[in-house]
Amino acid sequence: MKSRRSFLQKLTLSAASIPFVAPSLARDFSEISTTEAYQGPILRVAIMGLGSYGTRVAEAMKDCKKAKLVGVISGTPSKVTEWQSKYNIPAKNCYNYENFDAIKDNPDIDAVYIITPNSQHKDQTIRVARAGKHVICEKPMGLNAKEGREMVAECKKANVHLLVGYRMRFEGNTLEVVRMRREGELGKIMFFQGLSGFRIGDPTQWRLNKELAGGGAMMDIGIYSVNGARYMVGEEPIWVTAQETKTDPVKFKPGVDETIQFQFGFPSGAVASCLSTYNMNGLDKFYLNGEKGFAEMQPSTGYGPIQGRTHKGPLDKPHITHQTVQMDEMSDIILAGKKPVLPVDGEEGLKDLIIIDAIYKAVKTGKKVALNLT
């Protein structure tokens, strides 16, 4: 993906001392022209986990107007040194996994973006919250709903935001389909299809380790169809059925799913049919069918550009690097109290974990599993 590598910063404020901008001072940032220098508060972020996706976020943040990378947390000293130089990060904002609780006493960091293996999310989220910093956590938010509930509760107790890295909930073409559905242009929604998958490589990576990942494809790529079904249909599912297929039990050990097909039912009568896999390439498609029209997106959740069409013609919103948009929007949520079109808070992350727990239960029992997310 291309990065325009421009950054305009005029004012730095601490989210710890000024957590919200008064409504009377809030601006409709969508109306700011590309030539106008942003004058509002900046969300100062430390990234925890300096792997490939952490790097992607860091590069994307170079184009942010409302968020800035100011710190790092890593267990690899060489990476810390490299990032210090590359992103001009002061030594006082660098931590490891043992000492990062000390961010409590660092007024120059407002939030921590956790981009580590799934099994570490809960404990790291709780430690960041107890240090008084806002939390942005990559998906899945935790290993299961039990962990998710603990994370939500701890962040509420600490009075900090818990947001989840649902970048697609800010993407232009995705939001256009949501708008069409909400305004009745598709009519009554009848059916959703979500296909999420790729052929995974290195068999020794952490994503194929149940202790670190909490599962297999479902916890990594399948969650896109779980989450997408919810915001595309606009309802919460009330039941799920699921079936697992495993063709390579050596690569995909017990507890690490290779391929799962799963189905949802919704209160309106709409249904969904989805596929999550680590063994098929080219699966990145959403299809939404209503009585008056349809929307089809392929690719639907990749890094972009997202492409698709509806019964009215092509989807043509401009592509902007997803992580750039996400971090600017999250700055608005945390610092300006903005309510996004599609929420990305911890409660949303918890709902996905409840559904994934039910999918695994349906696979194990072969039975329809009831859901209650309201």
XYZ file of C-alpha atoms in Angstrom:
374
model
C 0.000 0.000 0.000
C 1.094 3.525 -0.730
C 1.773 5.926 2.070
C 1.774 9.655 1.398
C 4.216 10.156 4.265
C 3.029 13.633 5.248
C 2.387 14.691 8.812
C 0.981 17.937 10.146
C 1.109 18.539 13.865
C 0.240 21.848 15.440
C -0.733 21.023 18.995
C -0.062 18.207 21.442
C -2.373 17.680 24.391
C -2.445 14.913 26.949
C -5.488 12.649 26.839
C -4.874 11.867 30.470
C -5.501 15.480 31.499
C -8.044 16.379 28.780
C -9.917 13.171 27.912
C -12.676 14.863 25.934
C -13.196 18.055 23.932
C -16.319 19.960 24.954
C -19.157 19.454 22.455
C -19.253 23.201 21.794
C -15.662 23.016 20.566
C -16.071 19.896 18.462
C -15.681 20.280 14.701
C -16.958 18.274 11.788
C -13.529 17.100 10.697
C -14.984 15.547 7.555
C -15.386 19.080 6.193
C -11.730 20.027 6.622
C -10.059 20.543 3.257
C -6.900 18.637 2.432
C -4.969 21.925 2.444
C -6.084 23.044 5.911
C -3.709 22.291 8.767
C -5.439 20.433 11.587
C -5.468 22.528 14.774
C -6.969 20.090 17.289
C -5.589 17.679 19.877
C -3.276 14.828 18.905
C -3.636 11.302 20.263
C -0.139 10.194 21.275
C 0.205 6.443 20.797
C 2.695 3.780 21.826
C 2.649 0.586 19.770
C 3.084 -2.674 21.673
C 4.358 -5.459 19.415
C 6.698 -4.412 16.618
C 5.988 -7.169 14.104
C 4.718 -6.873 10.531
C 1.322 -5.423 11.391
C 2.779 -3.069 13.983
C 5.068 -1.797 11.233
C 2.104 -1.368 8.886
C 0.304 0.732 11.490
C 3.412 2.805 12.181
C 3.883 3.557 8.477
C 0.207 4.464 8.084
C 0.357 6.816 11.054
C 2.846 9.016 9.201
C -0.175 10.335 7.306
C -2.379 10.845 10.353
C -3.451 14.374 11.286
C -4.890 13.535 14.685
C -2.704 10.688 15.955
C 1.057 10.367 16.358
C 3.380 7.450 17.146
C 5.383 8.512 20.206
C 6.381 5.273 21.957
C 7.140 1.584 21.604
C 6.858 -1.527 23.763
C 8.739 -4.635 22.675
C 10.585 -7.646 23.996
C 13.248 -7.294 21.302
C 15.846 -4.602 22.099
C 17.119 -4.445 18.510
C 13.633 -3.590 17.256
C 13.312 -0.851 19.845
C 16.595 0.672 18.687
C 15.555 0.436 15.048
C 12.166 2.069 15.679
C 13.724 4.811 17.805
C 15.811 5.857 14.835
C 13.205 5.302 12.130
C 10.300 7.056 13.869
C 12.203 9.568 16.026
C 11.009 8.054 19.310
C 12.684 9.342 22.500
C 14.312 6.805 24.800
C 12.019 7.788 27.676
C 9.035 6.450 25.671
C 10.555 3.003 25.068
C 9.580 0.022 27.228
C 9.722 -3.763 27.328
C 7.065 -6.245 28.397
C 8.336 -6.327 31.976
C 8.482 -2.607 32.719
C 5.740 -1.017 30.610
C 3.536 -0.478 33.688
C 5.772 2.574 34.165
C 3.832 4.354 31.387
C 1.578 5.362 34.279
C 4.128 8.067 35.055
C 4.671 9.140 31.445
C 2.388 12.070 30.542
C 3.549 11.979 26.920
C 1.663 8.757 26.097
C -2.131 8.794 25.859
C -2.899 5.341 24.460
C -1.287 1.977 23.735
C -2.069 -0.027 20.593
C -1.667 -3.720 21.466
C -0.534 -5.754 18.432
C 0.737 -8.967 20.027
C -0.333 -12.646 19.862
C -3.959 -13.171 20.905
C -3.174 -14.915 24.185
C -1.393 -11.801 25.473
C -4.197 -9.322 24.787
C -6.116 -9.705 28.033
C -3.260 -9.283 30.494
C -1.643 -6.492 28.496
C -4.946 -4.641 28.161
C -5.543 -4.824 31.893
C -2.025 -3.602 32.686
C -2.354 -0.666 30.279
C -5.758 0.238 31.708
C -4.449 0.113 35.268
C -1.667 2.459 34.161
C -4.389 4.936 33.222
C -3.875 4.799 29.458
C -6.456 4.223 26.745
C -6.316 0.835 25.003
C -6.531 -0.005 21.316
C -6.411 -3.786 20.920
C -6.072 -5.807 17.757
C -8.747 -8.363 16.981
C -9.692 -10.821 18.262
C -9.863 -8.823 21.462
C -9.198 -11.929 23.573
C -9.193 -15.705 23.414
C -12.829 -16.091 24.466
C -15.818 -14.250 25.883
C -14.666 -14.756 29.474
C -11.472 -12.837 28.730
C -13.412 -10.208 26.816
C -15.704 -9.518 29.752
C -12.712 -9.072 32.063
C -11.105 -6.643 29.641
C -14.240 -4.534 29.277
C -14.776 -4.469 33.035
C -11.194 -3.473 33.839
C -11.183 -0.633 31.300
C -14.479 0.689 32.632
C -13.124 0.510 36.165
C -10.043 2.479 35.105
C -12.202 4.971 33.164
C -10.251 4.492 29.943
C -11.406 3.706 26.428
C -11.112 0.164 25.084
C -11.215 0.169 21.288
C -10.667 -2.718 18.858
C -8.754 -2.557 15.568
C -11.808 -2.959 13.339
C -10.339 -0.968 10.446
C -13.087 -2.030 8.020
C -15.677 -0.162 10.087
C -14.116 3.096 8.864
C -13.572 2.106 5.204
C -15.390 4.231 2.601
C -17.023 1.597 0.386
C -18.003 -0.467 3.428
C -19.720 2.544 4.971
C -21.469 3.275 1.666
C -23.057 -0.190 1.676
C -24.060 0.299 5.313
C -25.629 3.653 4.387
C -27.588 2.075 1.527
C -28.842 -0.671 3.802
C -29.837 1.746 6.565
C -31.668 4.046 4.152
C -33.661 1.164 2.698
C -32.066 1.142 -0.745
C -31.545 -2.627 -0.545
C -34.957 -3.297 0.942
C -35.454 -6.001 3.556
C -32.190 -7.887 4.004
C -32.484 -11.559 3.198
C -28.992 -13.050 2.953
C -25.314 -12.415 3.647
C -22.321 -14.399 2.448
C -18.827 -13.931 3.834
C -15.771 -15.745 2.487
C -12.551 -15.186 4.439
C -9.456 -17.254 3.814
C -5.949 -17.765 2.519
C -3.391 -20.557 2.466
C -1.170 -20.014 5.493
C 2.575 -20.499 5.192
C 5.170 -21.150 7.909
C 3.800 -24.030 10.050
C 5.852 -22.882 13.057
C 4.330 -19.396 13.304
C 2.348 -18.354 16.382
C -0.963 -18.250 14.474
C -0.853 -22.056 14.301
C -0.075 -22.409 18.010
C -3.271 -22.911 20.002
C -1.728 -21.563 23.205
C -0.848 -18.285 21.513
C -3.651 -17.927 18.966
C -6.566 -19.557 20.777
C -7.568 -21.432 17.646
C -6.775 -21.284 13.956
C -8.240 -19.529 10.941
C -11.379 -18.450 12.811
C -9.375 -16.338 15.281
C -7.391 -14.654 12.512
C -9.268 -14.353 9.228
C -12.678 -15.840 10.018
C -13.456 -13.015 12.428
C -13.817 -10.713 9.403
C -16.882 -12.643 8.244
C -18.225 -12.851 11.794
C -17.902 -9.094 12.238
C -18.922 -8.324 8.668
C -22.135 -10.308 8.932
C -23.141 -8.157 11.883
C -22.534 -4.732 10.357
C -23.686 -5.676 6.862
C -26.995 -7.235 7.942
C -27.426 -4.647 10.701
C -28.632 -7.151 13.273
C -27.153 -9.447 15.867
C -27.409 -13.177 15.095
C -29.652 -15.273 17.340
C -28.347 -18.718 16.393
C -25.338 -20.336 14.785
C -24.524 -23.704 13.232
C -21.048 -24.740 12.096
C -19.033 -27.551 10.524
C -15.271 -28.065 10.503
C -13.130 -29.630 7.775
C -9.501 -30.582 8.403
C -7.383 -32.037 5.601
C -3.949 -31.568 7.192
C -3.926 -32.672 10.852
C -0.140 -32.339 10.997
C -0.121 -28.635 10.140
C -3.419 -27.964 11.890
C -3.054 -29.669 15.240
C -5.922 -30.291 17.703
C -7.589 -27.019 18.617
C -6.230 -25.239 15.526
C -9.019 -25.022 12.949
C -8.201 -25.216 9.251
C -11.613 -24.634 7.668
C -14.980 -23.885 9.279
C -18.241 -23.226 7.510
C -20.752 -21.429 9.712
C -24.277 -20.126 9.396
C -26.207 -17.438 11.269
C -29.876 -16.674 11.720
C -31.108 -13.148 12.511
C -34.280 -11.865 14.221
C -35.704 -10.527 10.928
C -35.411 -13.934 9.274
C -32.251 -13.069 7.342
C -29.588 -15.772 7.203
C -25.842 -15.814 6.627
C -23.488 -18.432 5.209
C -19.753 -17.940 5.831
C -16.430 -19.687 5.368
C -13.218 -19.310 7.352
C -10.096 -21.093 6.138
C -6.312 -21.283 6.247
C -6.197 -23.655 3.281
C -7.663 -21.769 0.279
C -6.395 -18.662 -1.449
C -8.445 -15.857 -2.954
C -11.299 -15.882 -0.458
C -12.115 -12.275 0.408
C -15.714 -11.610 -0.565
C -18.896 -10.210 0.986
C -22.310 -10.436 -0.662
C -25.434 -8.817 0.775
C -28.849 -9.511 -0.733
C -32.049 -7.564 -0.104
C -35.519 -7.559 -1.605
C -34.728 -4.406 -3.621
C -31.063 -4.854 -4.433
C -27.648 -6.219 -3.555
C -24.080 -5.282 -2.683
C -21.034 -7.342 -3.616
C -17.489 -6.588 -2.430
C -14.349 -8.372 -3.601
C -11.862 -7.814 -2.078
C -13.974 -6.993 0.947
C -11.524 -6.834 3.868
C -8.001 -6.793 2.422
C -5.699 -3.818 2.856
C -7.196 -2.299 -0.242
C -8.379 -0.864 -2.350
C -11.761 -2.405 -1.527
C -13.752 -2.992 -4.702
C -17.345 -3.867 -5.379
C -20.675 -3.018 -6.911
C -24.316 -2.758 -6.023
C -27.480 -2.958 -8.095
C -26.946 0.793 -8.679
C -23.422 0.464 -10.038
C -19.777 0.336 -8.914
C -18.643 1.297 -5.431
C -16.268 4.180 -5.997
C -15.252 5.761 -2.701
C -11.565 6.741 -2.782
C -9.055 4.415 -1.161
C -7.247 5.808 1.869
C -4.878 3.607 3.855
C -7.157 1.861 6.338
C -4.901 2.204 9.358
C -4.463 5.935 8.738
C -8.215 6.476 8.756
C -8.649 4.163 11.746
C -6.146 5.982 13.931
C -7.493 9.443 13.084
C -11.027 8.243 13.794
C -9.956 6.650 17.062
C -8.345 9.923 18.057
C -11.712 11.599 17.536
C -13.455 8.912 19.586
C -11.033 9.240 22.505
C -10.302 12.964 22.478
C -13.471 14.480 20.995
C -16.121 12.001 22.130
C -17.105 11.247 18.539
C -19.660 8.519 17.921
C -18.570 6.563 14.821
C -21.030 5.258 12.245
C -20.097 1.725 13.327
C -18.863 1.320 16.921
C -15.439 -0.191 17.604
C -15.533 -0.366 21.400
C -14.809 -3.283 23.694
C -18.458 -4.319 23.765
C -18.251 -4.911 20.006
C -15.132 -7.015 20.478
C -16.896 -9.003 23.194
C -19.843 -9.773 20.911
C -17.507 -11.289 18.329
C -15.903 -13.442 21.022
C -19.318 -14.668 22.212
C -20.156 -15.642 18.629
C -16.812 -17.376 18.056
C -17.266 -19.340 21.294
C -20.661 -20.442 19.942
C -19.166 -21.401 16.565
C -16.626 -23.660 18.253
C -19.387 -25.141 20.415
C -21.522 -25.812 17.334
C -18.568 -27.538 15.649
C -18.004 -29.719 18.703
C -21.633 -30.640 19.352
C -23.040 -30.622 15.811
C -26.022 -28.697 17.133
C -27.562 -25.280 16.586
C -26.374 -22.906 19.330
C -28.589 -20.059 20.499
C -27.119 -16.563 20.857
C -28.228 -13.587 22.929
C -26.143 -10.489 22.241
C -28.682 -7.804 23.118
